[in-house]
Amino acid sequence: MAEDRSLPPRASIPSADNSVWADVSPLLQAACQDLQEGELIHGDNFNLFAAMSALEIMDPKMDSGIACTYYSLDEAIENGVAPVPISADKTTDVRCMIDIMDHLLACEATWHKGHSLAQTVYSCLYLLRPERTSSHALLHSYCKVIRATCKAILSVVSEARTHEEEDLFTMAYGLPLSGNGDEKCLSMLNAVEETISRQLRACKASSSKRRVSEDVEPLQNNPDLEEGYCKALLCRLRFRKHFYHLLMSMKRPQGRGLELARKHIASCISEIDYIRKSSEFLRANAHGMSEQNIDNTTASGCQPIGFDASLNCRLSAPTPPRSIKILSLEKALEYFMKLLQDLDVICSYSLDPSLEAALLFVIKFQKSQPDLVARAHLQLLLVQDGKLYGRDPMFSMITRAAGLPEVTENHDIQKNEFMVQLGQLVINLLKILCTNAAWQRRKLGKMLQDWRVTYVQLEMAFKGEFAEASKTSNNKKICFKIYQHILAWVEEQTYWIAFRFLNLGFELELYSVHDYCMVYWYIYVVLIKLAEKKHLRMAMSSDSAKKKTKKKRDSFKDGEMDYQIPAAVLFLQSQIYLAEGLSMMFAALRNERRIVPLQSPFNTEHEIFIQQFELLQKACVPDHISYVTFKESTMHANFSTLAICDHFKEAQKIAKEVKSSFANDPDTMAELRRVEQVAERNSIALNVCRAGALDPKLKTFFTFCHHPFYATAIVKRS
Amino acid sequence: MDENVELDAWEIEYVSYGGEQHLPLVMNLVDQELSEPYSIFTYRYFVYLWPQLSFLVLPQLFHFQMVYGEHRNTFRGYIVMLVVIKPYRGRGIELVTRSIKVIMESGCEEVTLEAEVTNKGALALYGRLGFIRAKRLFHYYLNGVDAFRLKLLFPRSELHPSLPMMSDKYESHMQSDHGDAPFKE
């Protein structure tokens, strides 16, 4: 290429004392021509694998320097990208200020959804030089509270960090998260809010023709717009104030700020409503610069002043630039409504000192699919300083869950290394359950082996301790009981984890239709074990309670009470029948060739079984279960036999019977209703399949419209 | 070009990666079709270390690469990139099938890859071949989309006494494999 000689030469890096710059381009070119095809010259430590993370200059997908507006913050500021004041005209200044507020909110929501702070919130150049805005009280106070809010949320997410989901979220290289005095952001915000409140009162007094009681300088110059602009600013400022207060309240240890947090949540929701209502006014006064577009990040529809996403992109570029689409203002408000609702659920939780209650609460909370910020808050509420809610020691929670009396909570046995290990496993379980479903499933699968190993170690410690039958002391008896109860509980908990691991596979869409038979079969065998262990644990607790009662009633000499199967175990029993029914139905469909089996040229059903249940098999969950067991159970299934011993009818019957026991538990009631519905419909489908055995036009489909992971069968003529 | 036209088999030719002259072709195809950015060193890593496991289908229709290596005491095949130009969508299964056979014959125990959860075509293709969805990876891709990690486990011959052909082939391959033998048609 011919060089353009008319261009002035670029300033080069000056030569140092003992060195002189020399152009080696011709030398490089000559050297490259001598290379063989595919040859690389590199240092001894160079490796291609590490080089895969390299960026490539001039590639639009990788080079963040391409198509830039400015090369530096100073250059952008000099060119008036982020002026202070925003406009010399006060009315325009206020309108643009509101646009900045709205766009920042949209950026904040986009950040929470998993993009980088640098390319979202901190694409606002006003945030990058804290001192620059000090002459503009409104802008300055707003920037302060934004920085403080980002810092607070970063702190929560970083502290709750369990996996790489947060990596991008918490990246904040060199961004000014704290300006001077940001910790006093609320007092400054309050001052600004007070000023605007007075301005609003003044213009209302003025509009009603009454004399102005105080001399208040108006917000801007157009009296007709004063009320609208004051209100639009106030609701945005108040949202900021209450949101920050909310974060600070939830930060208080042991959940002491939850009640106050709920008040701030209600206030935030109220202000969001006002923000929405201000849109019509703002759009009407956009002077034709507004675009009617569903992707608008501002209520007015105008492009905000002072933002440049490419600037930080360049400054913090160890990764390729992501093409980020900032959420619209409407989507951002929806996000914050969802976040506030999720945080309200957390703040409404009773902090029940019960491990079972905490686990159930997390599972229920996750059903609403909360985002990262809400999940992080829940995790920090549940586990602080290795204690439940930062208050209840994990060992005492375990003893309670295992059905042991309260006197055992402070027993010395908790210092046993395997008990300590068990406590840590429980903490990890709580944390993992607060993560996103994909990560949760992976970690639950892996932790099964840890739970199994801990069980075996506790069992060995138990046997070792009580091998010496000669000593019988009172403390020995207590230790014996503690070990017995905790061992039973650990096994139950292990199968509970396995059950959740398998269910999450449906939520994550990991199973194909061809896998359903083996998956429901495995759920069936896991549930049998879970019911068995729960029954054992509850029976032991019942025995302990009975002995207590008996001592008080010695004089009556009651006969042994009839023992009833606990409702919780019956609930599991109905699910056992449902899972077995589904497994056998799929097996019958395959055996009678009504569904086409998967025909891979490379492997068989056996390999798929191995892969699907690898983590459970490694953990011996359950023991002695294998592909062979699965084949033996299902290879003879057919519709004639299934209709005779209808598992679905059994499931439906038990679900119906056990309902009265859960009258005070709406969640379990709802679950039982769902189980009943699936069982009823599947029983009908089963009979249709049997009756229509010779009709090739009958097709069976499966849907999850009644239950998230127990499929409903639908038989249709095609 | 009319996408409904049935292509004759002779119009497609499978060739192994043949050297530096194929690299720009491959890079261009992948860059067009995949959303992820890859530097030239990504391509060099795979084609320098495992040139015999990279295939092109001429003229400029398909590109496919794979590697295998040790993974936690398991020999795992890994499908890195599969690109099919739009007019020839639907023919990708032949390329994948061919490649998996090479992986299997080289002694790997399993094959793995990632695909976007929204890529229905790829998921259906690999599903038919016996891949399971082993994991879901949250926000795996730069565009924020989740991925499924797909895995195919090969049978161990000792577990299948009823498959003498597979067993014989496997054993004879193991005996004759010297590790450096290039793939030959």
JSON list of N, CA and C in Angstrom, two decimals, chain A residues 406-433:
[
{"chain": "A", "resi": 406, "resn": "GLU", "atom": "N", "xyz": [-33.90, -31.52, 73.23]},
{"chain": "A", "resi": 406, "resn": "GLU", "atom": "CA", "xyz": [-33.09, -30.30, 73.25]},
{"chain": "A", "resi": 406, "resn": "GLU", "atom": "C", "xyz": [-31.84, -30.42, 74.11]},
{"chain": "A", "resi": 407, "resn": "VAL", "atom": "N", "xyz": [-31.87, -31.28, 75.11]},
{"chain": "A", "resi": 407, "resn": "VAL", "atom": "CA", "xyz": [-30.72, -31.39, 76.01]},
{"chain": "A", "resi": 407, "resn": "VAL", "atom": "C", "xyz": [-29.46, -31.83, 75.28]},
{"chain": "A", "resi": 408, "resn": "THR", "atom": "N", "xyz": [-29.62, -32.45, 74.12]},
{"chain": "A", "resi": 408, "resn": "THR", "atom": "CA", "xyz": [-28.45, -32.96, 73.39]},
{"chain": "A", "resi": 408, "resn": "THR", "atom": "C", "xyz": [-27.75, -31.88, 72.58]},
{"chain": "A", "resi": 409, "resn": "GLU", "atom": "N", "xyz": [-28.36, -30.69, 72.50]},
{"chain": "A", "resi": 409, "resn": "GLU", "atom": "CA", "xyz": [-27.82, -29.64, 71.63]},
{"chain": "A", "resi": 409, "resn": "GLU", "atom": "C", "xyz": [-26.40, -29.23, 72.00]},
{"chain": "A", "resi": 410, "resn": "ASN", "atom": "N", "xyz": [-26.09, -29.26, 73.28]},
{"chain": "A", "resi": 410, "resn": "ASN", "atom": "CA", "xyz": [-24.77, -28.79, 73.71]},
{"chain": "A", "resi": 410, "resn": "ASN", "atom": "C", "xyz": [-23.84, -29.94, 74.06]},
{"chain": "A", "resi": 411, "resn": "HIS", "atom": "N", "xyz": [-24.16, -31.11, 73.58]},
{"chain": "A", "resi": 411, "resn": "HIS", "atom": "CA", "xyz": [-23.36, -32.28, 73.95]},
{"chain": "A", "resi": 411, "resn": "HIS", "atom": "C", "xyz": [-21.96, -32.19, 73.34]},
{"chain": "A", "resi": 412, "resn": "ASP", "atom": "N", "xyz": [-20.98, -32.73, 74.05]},
{"chain": "A", "resi": 412, "resn": "ASP", "atom": "CA", "xyz": [-19.58, -32.70, 73.61]},
{"chain": "A", "resi": 412, "resn": "ASP", "atom": "C", "xyz": [-19.35, -33.40, 72.28]},
{"chain": "A", "resi": 413, "resn": "ILE", "atom": "N", "xyz": [-20.24, -34.29, 71.92]},
{"chain": "A", "resi": 413, "resn": "ILE", "atom": "CA", "xyz": [-20.07, -35.08, 70.71]},
{"chain": "A", "resi": 413, "resn": "ILE", "atom": "C", "xyz": [-19.96, -34.20, 69.47]},
{"chain": "A", "resi": 414, "resn": "GLN", "atom": "N", "xyz": [-20.43, -32.96, 69.59]},
{"chain": "A", "resi": 414, "resn": "GLN", "atom": "CA", "xyz": [-20.38, -32.08, 68.42]},
{"chain": "A", "resi": 414, "resn": "GLN", "atom": "C", "xyz": [-18.96, -31.71, 68.03]},
{"chain": "A", "resi": 415, "resn": "LYS", "atom": "N", "xyz": [-18.01, -31.96, 68.94]},
{"chain": "A", "resi": 415, "resn": "LYS", "atom": "CA", "xyz": [-16.61, -31.66, 68.63]},
{"chain": "A", "resi": 415, "resn": "LYS", "atom": "C", "xyz": [-15.96, -32.78, 67.82]},
{"chain": "A", "resi": 416, "resn": "ASN", "atom": "N", "xyz": [-16.65, -33.92, 67.73]},
{"chain": "A", "resi": 416, "resn": "ASN", "atom": "CA", "xyz": [-16.15, -35.01, 66.91]},
{"chain": "A", "resi": 416, "resn": "ASN", "atom": "C", "xyz": [-15.93, -34.51, 65.49]},
{"chain": "A", "resi": 417, "resn": "GLU", "atom": "N", "xyz": [-14.78, -34.90, 64.89]},
{"chain": "A", "resi": 417, "resn": "GLU", "atom": "CA", "xyz": [-14.43, -34.33, 63.59]},
{"chain": "A", "resi": 417, "resn": "GLU", "atom": "C", "xyz": [-15.46, -34.62, 62.51]},
{"chain": "A", "resi": 418, "resn": "PHE", "atom": "N", "xyz": [-16.11, -35.77, 62.61]},
{"chain": "A", "resi": 418, "resn": "PHE", "atom": "CA", "xyz": [-17.10, -36.11, 61.58]},
{"chain": "A", "resi": 418, "resn": "PHE", "atom": "C", "xyz": [-18.40, -35.35, 61.79]},
{"chain": "A", "resi": 419, "resn": "MET", "atom": "N", "xyz": [-18.68, -35.00, 63.04]},
{"chain": "A", "resi": 419, "resn": "MET", "atom": "CA", "xyz": [-19.84, -34.15, 63.31]},
{"chain": "A", "resi": 419, "resn": "MET", "atom": "C", "xyz": [-19.59, -32.75, 62.77]},
{"chain": "A", "resi": 420, "resn": "VAL", "atom": "N", "xyz": [-18.36, -32.28, 62.96]},
{"chain": "A", "resi": 420, "resn": "VAL", "atom": "CA", "xyz": [-18.00, -30.97, 62.42]},
{"chain": "A", "resi": 420, "resn": "VAL", "atom": "C", "xyz": [-18.12, -30.99, 60.90]},
{"chain": "A", "resi": 421, "resn": "GLN", "atom": "N", "xyz": [-17.64, -32.09, 60.31]},
{"chain": "A", "resi": 421, "resn": "GLN", "atom": "CA", "xyz": [-17.71, -32.26, 58.86]},
{"chain": "A", "resi": 421, "resn": "GLN", "atom": "C", "xyz": [-19.16, -32.26, 58.39]},
{"chain": "A", "resi": 422, "resn": "LEU", "atom": "N", "xyz": [-20.02, -32.93, 59.16]},
{"chain": "A", "resi": 422, "resn": "LEU", "atom": "CA", "xyz": [-21.44, -32.99, 58.81]},
{"chain": "A", "resi": 422, "resn": "LEU", "atom": "C", "xyz": [-22.05, -31.59, 58.85]},
{"chain": "A", "resi": 423, "resn": "GLY", "atom": "N", "xyz": [-21.67, -30.81, 59.86]},
{"chain": "A", "resi": 423, "resn": "GLY", "atom": "CA", "xyz": [-22.16, -29.44, 59.96]},
{"chain": "A", "resi": 423, "resn": "GLY", "atom": "C", "xyz": [-21.77, -28.63, 58.74]},
{"chain": "A", "resi": 424, "resn": "GLN", "atom": "N", "xyz": [-20.54, -28.85, 58.27]},
{"chain": "A", "resi": 424, "resn": "GLN", "atom": "CA", "xyz": [-20.08, -28.13, 57.08]},
{"chain": "A", "resi": 424, "resn": "GLN", "atom": "C", "xyz": [-20.86, -28.57, 55.84]},
{"chain": "A", "resi": 425, "resn": "LEU", "atom": "N", "xyz": [-21.19, -29.85, 55.77]},
{"chain": "A", "resi": 425, "resn": "LEU", "atom": "CA", "xyz": [-21.98, -30.35, 54.64]},
{"chain": "A", "resi": 425, "resn": "LEU", "atom": "C", "xyz": [-23.35, -29.69, 54.60]},
{"chain": "A", "resi": 426, "resn": "VAL", "atom": "N", "xyz": [-23.93, -29.50, 55.77]},
{"chain": "A", "resi": 426, "resn": "VAL", "atom": "CA", "xyz": [-25.25, -28.87, 55.83]},
{"chain": "A", "resi": 426, "resn": "VAL", "atom": "C", "xyz": [-25.16, -27.42, 55.36]},
{"chain": "A", "resi": 427, "resn": "ILE", "atom": "N", "xyz": [-24.11, -26.73, 55.80]},
{"chain": "A", "resi": 427, "resn": "ILE", "atom": "CA", "xyz": [-23.91, -25.35, 55.35]},
{"chain": "A", "resi": 427, "resn": "ILE", "atom": "C", "xyz": [-23.78, -25.29, 53.83]},
{"chain": "A", "resi": 428, "resn": "ASN", "atom": "N", "xyz": [-22.96, -26.20, 53.29]},
{"chain": "A", "resi": 428, "resn": "ASN", "atom": "CA", "xyz": [-22.79, -26.23, 51.83]},
{"chain": "A", "resi": 428, "resn": "ASN", "atom": "C", "xyz": [-24.10, -26.53, 51.12]},
{"chain": "A", "resi": 429, "resn": "LEU", "atom": "N", "xyz": [-24.89, -27.41, 51.69]},
{"chain": "A", "resi": 429, "resn": "LEU", "atom": "CA", "xyz": [-26.17, -27.76, 51.08]},
{"chain": "A", "resi": 429, "resn": "LEU", "atom": "C", "xyz": [-27.07, -26.53, 51.00]},
{"chain": "A", "resi": 430, "resn": "LEU", "atom": "N", "xyz": [-27.16, -25.79, 52.09]},
{"chain": "A", "resi": 430, "resn": "LEU", "atom": "CA", "xyz": [-27.99, -24.58, 52.10]},
{"chain": "A", "resi": 430, "resn": "LEU", "atom": "C", "xyz": [-27.51, -23.59, 51.05]},
{"chain": "A", "resi": 431, "resn": "LYS", "atom": "N", "xyz": [-26.20, -23.41, 50.96]},
{"chain": "A", "resi": 431, "resn": "LYS", "atom": "CA", "xyz": [-25.65, -22.45, 49.99]},
{"chain": "A", "resi": 431, "resn": "LYS", "atom": "C", "xyz": [-25.94, -22.89, 48.57]},
{"chain": "A", "resi": 432, "resn": "ILE", "atom": "N", "xyz": [-25.74, -24.17, 48.31]},
{"chain": "A", "resi": 432, "resn": "ILE", "atom": "CA", "xyz": [-25.93, -24.68, 46.94]},
{"chain": "A", "resi": 432, "resn": "ILE", "atom": "C", "xyz": [-27.38, -24.55, 46.51]},
{"chain": "A", "resi": 433, "resn": "LEU", "atom": "N", "xyz": [-28.30, -24.79, 47.45]},
{"chain": "A", "resi": 433, "resn": "LEU", "atom": "CA", "xyz": [-29.72, -24.71, 47.09]},
{"chain": "A", "resi": 433, "resn": "LEU", "atom": "C", "xyz": [-30.12, -23.28, 46.72]}
]
